[in-house]
Tab-separated table of C-alpha atoms and ligand atoms in Angstrom:
chain	number	residue	atom	x	y	z
N	1	MET	CA	-0.240	0.150	-0.304
N	2	HIS	CA	1.437	3.221	-1.333
N	3	GLU	CA	2.111	5.689	2.339
N	4	THR	CA	0.595	9.460	1.831
N	5	ARG	CA	0.966	10.313	5.052
N	6	PRO	CA	4.123	12.485	5.737
N	7	HIS	CA	6.537	10.687	7.538
N	8	HIS	CA	9.173	11.865	9.674
N	9	GLU	CA	8.867	15.079	9.326
N	10	ILE	CA	9.168	15.776	13.290
N	11	ALA	CA	12.279	14.347	14.466
N	12	HIS	CA	11.320	15.032	18.059
N	13	LEU	CA	10.527	17.139	21.174
N	14	ALA	CA	12.888	19.405	21.674
N	15	CYS	CA	11.541	21.573	24.456
N	16	ILE	CA	8.634	23.048	26.904
N	17	GLU	CA	8.324	26.022	28.813
N	18	LEU	CA	6.158	26.055	31.715
N	19	CYS	CA	4.963	29.219	33.533
N	20	SER	CA	5.465	28.981	37.412
N	21	PRO	CA	4.114	31.282	40.364
N	22	ASP	CA	6.917	29.877	42.314
N	23	PRO	CA	9.922	30.344	40.304
N	24	ALA	CA	12.373	29.574	42.907
N	25	GLY	CA	10.994	27.304	44.186
N	26	SER	CA	10.683	25.294	40.568
N	27	GLU	CA	14.203	26.522	39.989
N	28	TRP	CA	14.937	24.553	43.082
N	29	PHE	CA	13.275	21.402	42.208
N	30	PHE	CA	14.656	21.268	39.088
N	31	THR	CA	18.420	22.051	40.123
N	32	GLN	CA	18.960	21.298	42.995
N	33	LEU	CA	16.904	17.774	43.032
N	34	LEU	CA	16.342	16.283	39.099
N	35	GLY	CA	20.385	17.760	38.354
N	36	MET	CA	19.393	20.236	35.439
N	37	TYR	CA	21.996	22.757	34.382
N	38	VAL	CA	20.730	26.825	34.398
N	39	THR	CA	22.196	27.679	30.741
N	40	GLU	CA	20.519	31.213	30.922
N	41	ARG	CA	18.557	33.758	32.409
N	42	ARG	CA	16.690	36.325	30.444
N	43	GLY	CA	13.530	38.722	32.017
N	44	GLN	CA	11.554	36.537	34.135
N	45	SER	CA	12.510	33.187	32.334
N	46	VAL	CA	15.834	31.075	33.511
N	47	TYR	CA	16.623	27.933	30.763
N	48	LEU	CA	17.418	24.420	32.069
N	49	ARG	CA	18.921	21.371	30.717
N	50	GLY	CA	19.304	17.420	31.710
N	51	TYR	CA	23.015	16.327	31.355
N	52	GLU	CA	22.114	14.442	27.987
N	53	ASP	CA	19.715	17.273	26.909
N	54	PRO	CA	21.255	17.410	23.148
N	55	TYR	CA	19.964	21.590	22.952
N	56	PRO	CA	21.236	25.047	25.188
N	57	TRP	CA	17.781	23.754	27.220
N	58	SER	CA	15.115	21.705	27.079
N	59	LEU	CA	13.327	23.461	29.858
N	60	LYS	CA	12.789	27.446	30.376
N	61	ILE	CA	10.537	28.229	33.998
N	62	THR	CA	8.775	32.227	33.228
N	63	GLU	CA	7.426	33.662	36.273
N	64	GLY	CA	3.212	33.839	36.240
N	65	PRO	CA	0.896	34.103	38.590
N	66	THR	CA	-0.524	30.659	37.546
N	67	PRO	CA	1.391	27.213	36.704
N	68	ARG	CA	0.736	26.362	32.999
N	69	MET	CA	2.294	25.271	29.879
N	70	VAL	CA	3.126	28.000	27.701
N	71	HIS	CA	4.258	26.460	24.864
N	72	ALA	CA	5.978	23.120	23.421
N	73	SER	CA	8.684	23.479	20.923
N	74	LEU	CA	8.969	20.172	18.098
N	75	ARG	CA	12.389	20.133	16.079
N	76	THR	CA	11.381	19.222	12.301
N	77	SER	CA	14.148	16.009	10.549
N	78	SER	CA	15.248	19.209	7.919
N	79	ALA	CA	14.366	22.884	7.034
N	80	ASP	CA	12.604	21.663	3.909
N	81	ALA	CA	10.292	19.316	6.734
N	82	LEU	CA	9.652	22.314	8.638
N	83	HIS	CA	8.308	24.736	5.590
N	84	ARG	CA	6.232	21.404	4.501
N	85	ARG	CA	4.556	21.221	8.105
N	86	VAL	CA	4.335	25.120	8.266
N	87	ARG	CA	2.121	24.779	5.299
N	88	ALA	CA	0.104	22.561	6.170
N	89	VAL	CA	-0.593	23.546	9.396
N	90	ALA	CA	-0.990	26.962	7.598
N	91	ALA	CA	-3.720	25.701	5.675
N	92	ALA	CA	-5.380	24.168	8.569
N	93	GLY	CA	-6.016	27.546	9.988
N	94	LEU	CA	-3.935	26.087	13.050
N	95	GLY	CA	-1.176	28.618	12.300
N	96	ASP	CA	-0.680	32.233	14.375
N	97	GLY	CA	3.204	32.698	12.795
N	98	TRP	CA	6.802	32.685	12.433
N	99	ILE	CA	8.704	34.021	15.672
N	100	ASP	CA	11.827	35.449	16.458
N	101	GLY	CA	14.198	32.658	17.915
N	102	ASP	CA	14.768	31.799	21.471
N	103	PHE	CA	17.831	31.439	23.199
N	104	GLY	CA	19.802	28.736	21.332
N	105	HIS	CA	16.947	28.374	18.748
N	106	GLY	CA	16.108	30.169	15.156
N	107	PRO	CA	13.199	30.908	13.939
N	108	ALA	CA	10.022	29.420	15.463
N	109	TYR	CA	6.165	28.852	14.054
N	110	ARG	CA	3.583	29.414	16.469
N	111	PHE	CA	0.397	27.775	16.239
N	112	HIS	CA	-2.430	25.800	18.833
N	113	THR	CA	-3.861	22.714	18.269
N	114	PRO	CA	-7.666	22.918	17.974
N	115	ASP	CA	-8.017	22.487	21.882
N	116	GLY	CA	-5.775	25.835	22.347
N	117	HIS	CA	-2.627	24.278	23.177
N	118	GLU	CA	0.429	26.129	21.890
N	119	LEU	CA	2.684	24.122	19.766
N	120	ARG	CA	6.000	25.354	17.840
N	121	LEU	CA	8.209	23.648	15.171
N	122	LEU	CA	11.032	24.901	14.274
N	123	TRP	CA	14.412	23.398	12.434
N	124	GLU	CA	16.962	25.558	13.765
N	125	ALA	CA	18.604	24.499	17.241
N	126	GLU	CA	22.342	25.415	18.734
N	127	GLN	CA	24.125	22.240	19.874
N	128	TYR	CA	25.679	22.550	23.017
N	129	LEU	CA	28.699	22.790	23.795
N	130	ALA	CA	29.641	22.078	27.272
N	131	PRO	CA	32.618	24.638	28.600
N	132	PRO	CA	35.683	22.868	29.809
N	133	ASP	CA	35.202	22.124	33.045
N	134	LEU	CA	31.639	19.894	32.802
N	135	ARG	CA	32.714	18.295	29.667
N	136	SER	CA	32.323	14.650	30.042
N	137	LYS	CA	35.191	12.341	29.392
N	138	ILE	CA	31.630	9.997	27.311
N	139	LEU	CA	31.489	11.256	24.265
N	140	THR	CA	28.088	11.071	23.417
N	141	ARG	CA	27.407	12.610	26.932
N	142	PRO	CA	27.044	16.682	26.343
N	143	SER	CA	28.047	17.183	30.061
N	144	LYS	CA	29.195	16.052	33.013
N	145	LYS	CA	26.385	13.695	35.201
N	146	PRO	CA	26.080	16.171	38.393
N	147	LEU	CA	27.151	14.751	41.736
N	148	HIS	CA	23.347	15.992	43.769
N	149	GLY	CA	20.086	15.093	43.492
N	150	VAL	CA	18.482	12.114	41.227
N	151	PRO	CA	19.853	13.897	38.063
N	152	VAL	CA	17.675	13.242	34.929
N	153	ARG	CA	19.235	12.632	31.800
N	154	ARG	CA	17.064	14.334	29.638
N	155	ILE	CA	12.938	15.251	28.726
N	156	ASP	CA	10.798	12.422	27.501
N	157	HIS	CA	7.624	12.950	26.749
N	158	LEU	CA	4.510	15.621	26.847
N	159	ASN	CA	0.913	14.895	28.004
N	160	LEU	CA	-1.676	17.159	27.206
N	161	MET	CA	-5.272	17.221	28.373
N	162	ALA	CA	-7.718	18.152	25.803
N	163	ALA	CA	-11.701	18.684	25.929
N	164	ASP	CA	-11.861	16.907	22.697
N	165	VAL	CA	-9.216	14.056	22.127
N	166	SER	CA	-9.473	12.747	18.665
N	167	ALA	CA	-9.515	16.200	17.088
N	168	VAL	CA	-5.742	17.288	18.874
N	169	ARG	CA	-4.614	13.073	17.885
N	170	ARG	CA	-6.192	13.960	13.766
N	171	THR	CA	-4.153	17.457	14.144
N	172	CYS	CA	-0.966	15.732	15.303
N	173	GLU	CA	-1.125	12.605	12.977
N	174	ASP	CA	-2.665	14.713	10.055
N	175	LEU	CA	-0.458	17.962	10.080
N	176	LEU	CA	2.847	16.861	11.674
N	177	GLY	CA	2.726	13.214	10.184
N	178	MET	CA	2.701	11.814	14.218
N	179	ARG	CA	1.686	7.700	14.562
N	180	THR	CA	-0.285	6.641	17.334
N	181	ARG	CA	1.357	4.064	19.460
N	182	GLU	CA	-1.213	3.038	21.887
N	183	ARG	CA	-5.352	4.835	22.426
N	184	LEU	CA	-7.897	4.080	25.004
N	185	VAL	CA	-10.610	4.578	24.430
N	186	ASP	CA	-15.055	4.543	26.385
N	187	GLY	CA	-17.046	3.032	24.616
N	188	ASP	CA	-17.196	5.043	21.217
N	189	ALA	CA	-15.035	7.752	23.129
N	190	GLU	CA	-11.405	8.201	22.500
N	191	VAL	CA	-10.082	9.252	25.855
N	192	GLY	CA	-6.596	8.473	25.292
N	193	THR	CA	-3.756	9.071	22.525
N	194	TRP	CA	0.105	8.128	22.794
N	195	MET	CA	1.726	8.976	19.664
N	196	SER	CA	5.003	9.853	18.228
N	197	SER	CA	7.106	10.350	14.874
N	198	ASN	CA	10.295	8.208	15.859
N	199	ASN	CA	11.227	4.982	17.838
N	200	LEU	CA	9.785	6.077	21.165
N	201	GLY	CA	6.614	4.589	22.277
N	202	HIS	CA	5.095	8.111	22.817
N	203	GLU	CA	6.598	11.602	22.392
N	204	VAL	CA	3.142	13.400	22.780
N	205	ALA	CA	0.496	12.091	24.897
N	206	VAL	CA	-3.281	13.401	25.106
N	207	MET	CA	-5.926	12.543	27.871
N	208	ARG	CA	-9.591	13.465	28.167
N	209	ASP	CA	-9.983	16.522	30.143
N	210	ALA	CA	-12.513	15.317	32.847
N	211	ARG	CA	-13.029	19.095	33.751
N	212	GLY	CA	-14.492	19.738	30.086
N	213	ALA	CA	-11.918	22.438	29.852
N	214	LEU	CA	-9.354	23.350	26.741
N	215	GLY	CA	-5.888	23.592	26.409
N	216	ARG	CA	-4.548	22.418	29.387
N	217	PHE	CA	-1.348	21.083	30.873
N	218	HIS	CA	-1.067	17.310	32.239
N	219	HIS	CA	2.762	16.699	32.717
N	220	VAL	CA	6.404	16.763	31.352
N	221	ALA	CA	8.658	13.840	31.648
N	222	PHE	CA	11.828	13.513	32.293
N	223	TYR	CA	13.954	10.420	30.979
N	224	TYR	CA	16.374	8.894	33.675
N	225	GLY	CA	16.601	5.351	31.700
N	226	VAL	CA	17.109	3.210	34.902
N	227	ALA	CA	13.728	2.455	37.087
N	228	GLN	CA	15.730	2.071	40.269
N	229	HIS	CA	16.171	5.824	39.782
N	230	ASN	CA	12.934	6.305	40.081
N	231	ALA	CA	12.890	4.533	43.573
N	232	ASP	CA	15.752	6.621	44.573
N	233	ALA	CA	13.960	10.221	43.732
N	234	ALA	CA	10.612	8.734	45.936
N	235	GLU	CA	13.115	8.822	48.758
N	236	MET	CA	14.982	12.126	48.141
N	237	PHE	CA	10.446	13.356	47.160
N	238	ARG	CA	9.643	12.435	50.980
N	239	GLU	CA	12.495	13.930	52.557
N	240	GLN	CA	12.355	16.909	50.930
N	241	GLY	CA	8.815	17.438	51.297
N	242	VAL	CA	7.806	17.355	47.564
N	243	PRO	CA	4.604	15.759	46.828
N	244	ILE	CA	4.537	12.749	45.311
N	245	GLU	CA	0.508	12.153	43.513
N	246	ALA	CA	1.815	8.362	41.953
N	247	GLY	CA	3.844	5.764	41.828
N	248	PRO	CA	6.839	4.102	41.347
N	249	ASP	CA	5.379	1.732	39.227
N	250	ARG	CA	4.991	0.977	35.414
N	251	HIS	CA	2.760	2.196	33.125
N	252	GLY	CA	1.034	-0.750	31.087
N	253	ILE	CA	0.324	1.867	28.441
N	254	SER	CA	4.059	2.302	27.293
N	255	GLN	CA	5.340	0.421	29.539
N	256	GLY	CA	7.247	2.959	30.875
N	257	ALA	CA	7.841	2.997	34.593
N	258	PHE	CA	6.661	6.155	36.320
N	259	LEU	CA	7.017	8.225	38.558
N	260	TYR	CA	4.362	11.264	39.123
N	261	VAL	CA	5.002	14.505	41.420
N	262	PHE	CA	4.344	18.358	41.710
N	263	GLU	CA	6.923	20.509	40.898
N	264	PRO	CA	6.245	23.792	43.604
N	265	GLY	CA	5.151	26.117	40.859
N	266	GLY	CA	1.533	23.520	40.509
N	267	ASN	CA	2.794	22.190	38.106
N	268	ARG	CA	2.850	17.851	37.037
N	269	VAL	CA	5.950	16.433	36.240
N	270	GLU	CA	6.651	12.743	35.669
N	271	LEU	CA	10.401	11.147	36.316
N	272	PHE	CA	10.031	8.324	33.094
N	273	GLY	CA	12.518	5.767	34.693
N	274	ASP	CA	13.457	3.932	31.197
N	275	PRO	CA	11.792	4.113	27.784
N	276	GLY	CA	9.368	1.425	27.584
N	277	VAL	CA	8.327	-0.026	24.440
N	278	LEU	CA	10.221	1.289	21.713
N	279	VAL	CA	8.298	1.662	18.472
N	280	LEU	CA	11.153	-0.117	15.623
N	281	GLU	CA	9.430	-2.016	12.898
N	282	PRO	CA	7.407	0.602	10.267
N	283	ASP	CA	4.513	-1.074	10.151
N	284	PHE	CA	3.711	-0.921	14.143
N	285	ARG	CA	-0.245	-1.266	14.599
N	286	THR	CA	-1.657	0.795	16.887
N	287	ARG	CA	-3.245	-1.191	20.058
N	288	THR	CA	-6.578	0.116	21.193
N	289	TRP	CA	-6.900	-0.092	25.108
N	290	THR	CA	-10.501	-0.657	26.506
N	291	MET	CA	-11.654	1.154	29.600
N	292	ASP	CA	-12.074	-3.053	31.613
N	293	GLU	CA	-8.523	-3.000	30.829
N	294	ILE	CA	-7.365	0.489	32.255
N	295	ASP	CA	-5.780	-0.882	35.317
N	296	VAL	CA	-2.976	-2.768	34.224
N	297	GLY	CA	-3.504	-0.227	31.478
N	298	MET	CA	-2.229	2.494	34.264
N	299	ALA	CA	-0.144	0.471	36.370
N	300	ILE	CA	1.112	-3.106	35.507
N	301	GLY	CA	2.014	-3.040	39.799
N	302	GLY	CA	-1.423	-1.903	40.917
N	303	ALA	CA	-0.367	1.675	41.959
N	304	GLN	CA	-3.769	3.967	42.418
N	305	LEU	CA	-3.098	6.788	39.913
N	306	PRO	CA	-5.770	9.119	42.042
N	307	TRP	CA	-8.702	10.158	40.582
N	308	GLU	CA	-9.531	13.442	42.200
N	309	THR	CA	-5.812	14.370	41.122
N	310	TYR	CA	-4.070	12.046	38.209
N	311	PHE	CA	-7.566	12.423	35.965
N	312	THR	CA	-8.661	16.053	36.696
N	313	TYR	CA	-5.800	17.974	38.174
N	314	GLY	CA	-4.089	20.264	35.002
N	315	THR	CA	-2.512	23.544	35.016
N	316	PRO	CA	-4.077	26.047	34.313
N	317	PRO	CA	-6.089	24.760	37.500
N	318	VAL	CA	-9.476	25.311	36.830
N	319	GLU	CA	-13.085	25.397	39.322
N	320	ALA	CA	-15.228	22.071	38.612
N	321	PRO	CA	-17.498	21.591	37.384
N	322	HIS	CA	-16.035	23.223	33.686
N	323	ASP	CA	-18.271	25.435	31.220
N	324	GLY	CA	-15.743	24.860	28.380
N	325	THR	CA	-14.142	27.935	27.630
N	326	THR	CA	-10.467	27.839	27.851
N	327	GLY	CA	-9.153	27.275	31.611
N	328	ALA	CA	-8.456	30.761	33.527
N	329	ALA	CA	-7.066	30.281	36.776
N	330	THR	CA	-9.270	29.963	39.965
N	331	SER	CA	-8.581	28.980	43.489
N	332	ASP	CA	-8.773	25.146	43.158
N	333	PRO	CA	-5.902	24.412	44.957
N	334	ALA	CA	-2.480	23.295	43.480
N	335	PRO	CA	-0.782	20.628	45.576
N	336	VAL	CA	1.902	22.082	47.603
N	337	PRO	CA	4.770	20.964	49.661
N	338	ASP	CA	4.355	19.370	52.999
K	401	FE2	FE1	3.302	10.631	31.028
């Protein structure tokens, strides 16, 4: 069968920008506990990277009144791929236009998913070159592994909440060329989808927002590659008063080893203990989970993902029930450290 859909036009998830009402607390969390390096400060923003992130930053924290995802950037596989994807997004009426490059980046094309999440596409990105004292003897490692906290290696994936999961999935599939690796359905309704355009089991996931709000953020995951690190990190978070939502355990969906916590700004962060399933065959079949399989899908080891937060709390927080308009900050309490 002739394949007409775009293929591997998106290379990977390059970075994410989060808004934090507690920027000092967020910076402490990501640097002291997760071992990320600060590489730049501009205005109300700080830029950070894990020790194996290939670029000068994978996380930008910007001070603001409410926790939320400002944007996430996807790097294309070539300059031509960027322009092809931009034409497709613009033709679909989702594009906002080009913006100047951020720190370490060339121009980016900004657009919104049908649910309202801001995504950017870019090709030009500097490779990170560590100063001499941070260079690793391991040549594929862009910088030394830090000696404190339980250091994450790199950004791994992004999970978005959506009022209409299928609409966001179709945008990622039809306009960006992503493939749906796994999905979760409730009868005829699609309530979750896990997608990638490379060998990872997922890089962008979308789950139904139980509050009915639009365009919210569920979590960003950073990669350890060793499940034991999730157990080590759980001890660290308990001792440091960081709220643990669930884990360590292993998802059935993606087979990734997970641990969910809330950073001091109120955004949910996942520590991804290992890569989970990898997609090597070009004709990988989408697997569809049903609600009677959700216990295994969520946690093979039986950990409970708490309904009162995991399926309802996203950023920005909203009141329940929601009227379906874009989520505005409310008094819905964000989890805070003990
Ligand atoms: Fe995740």
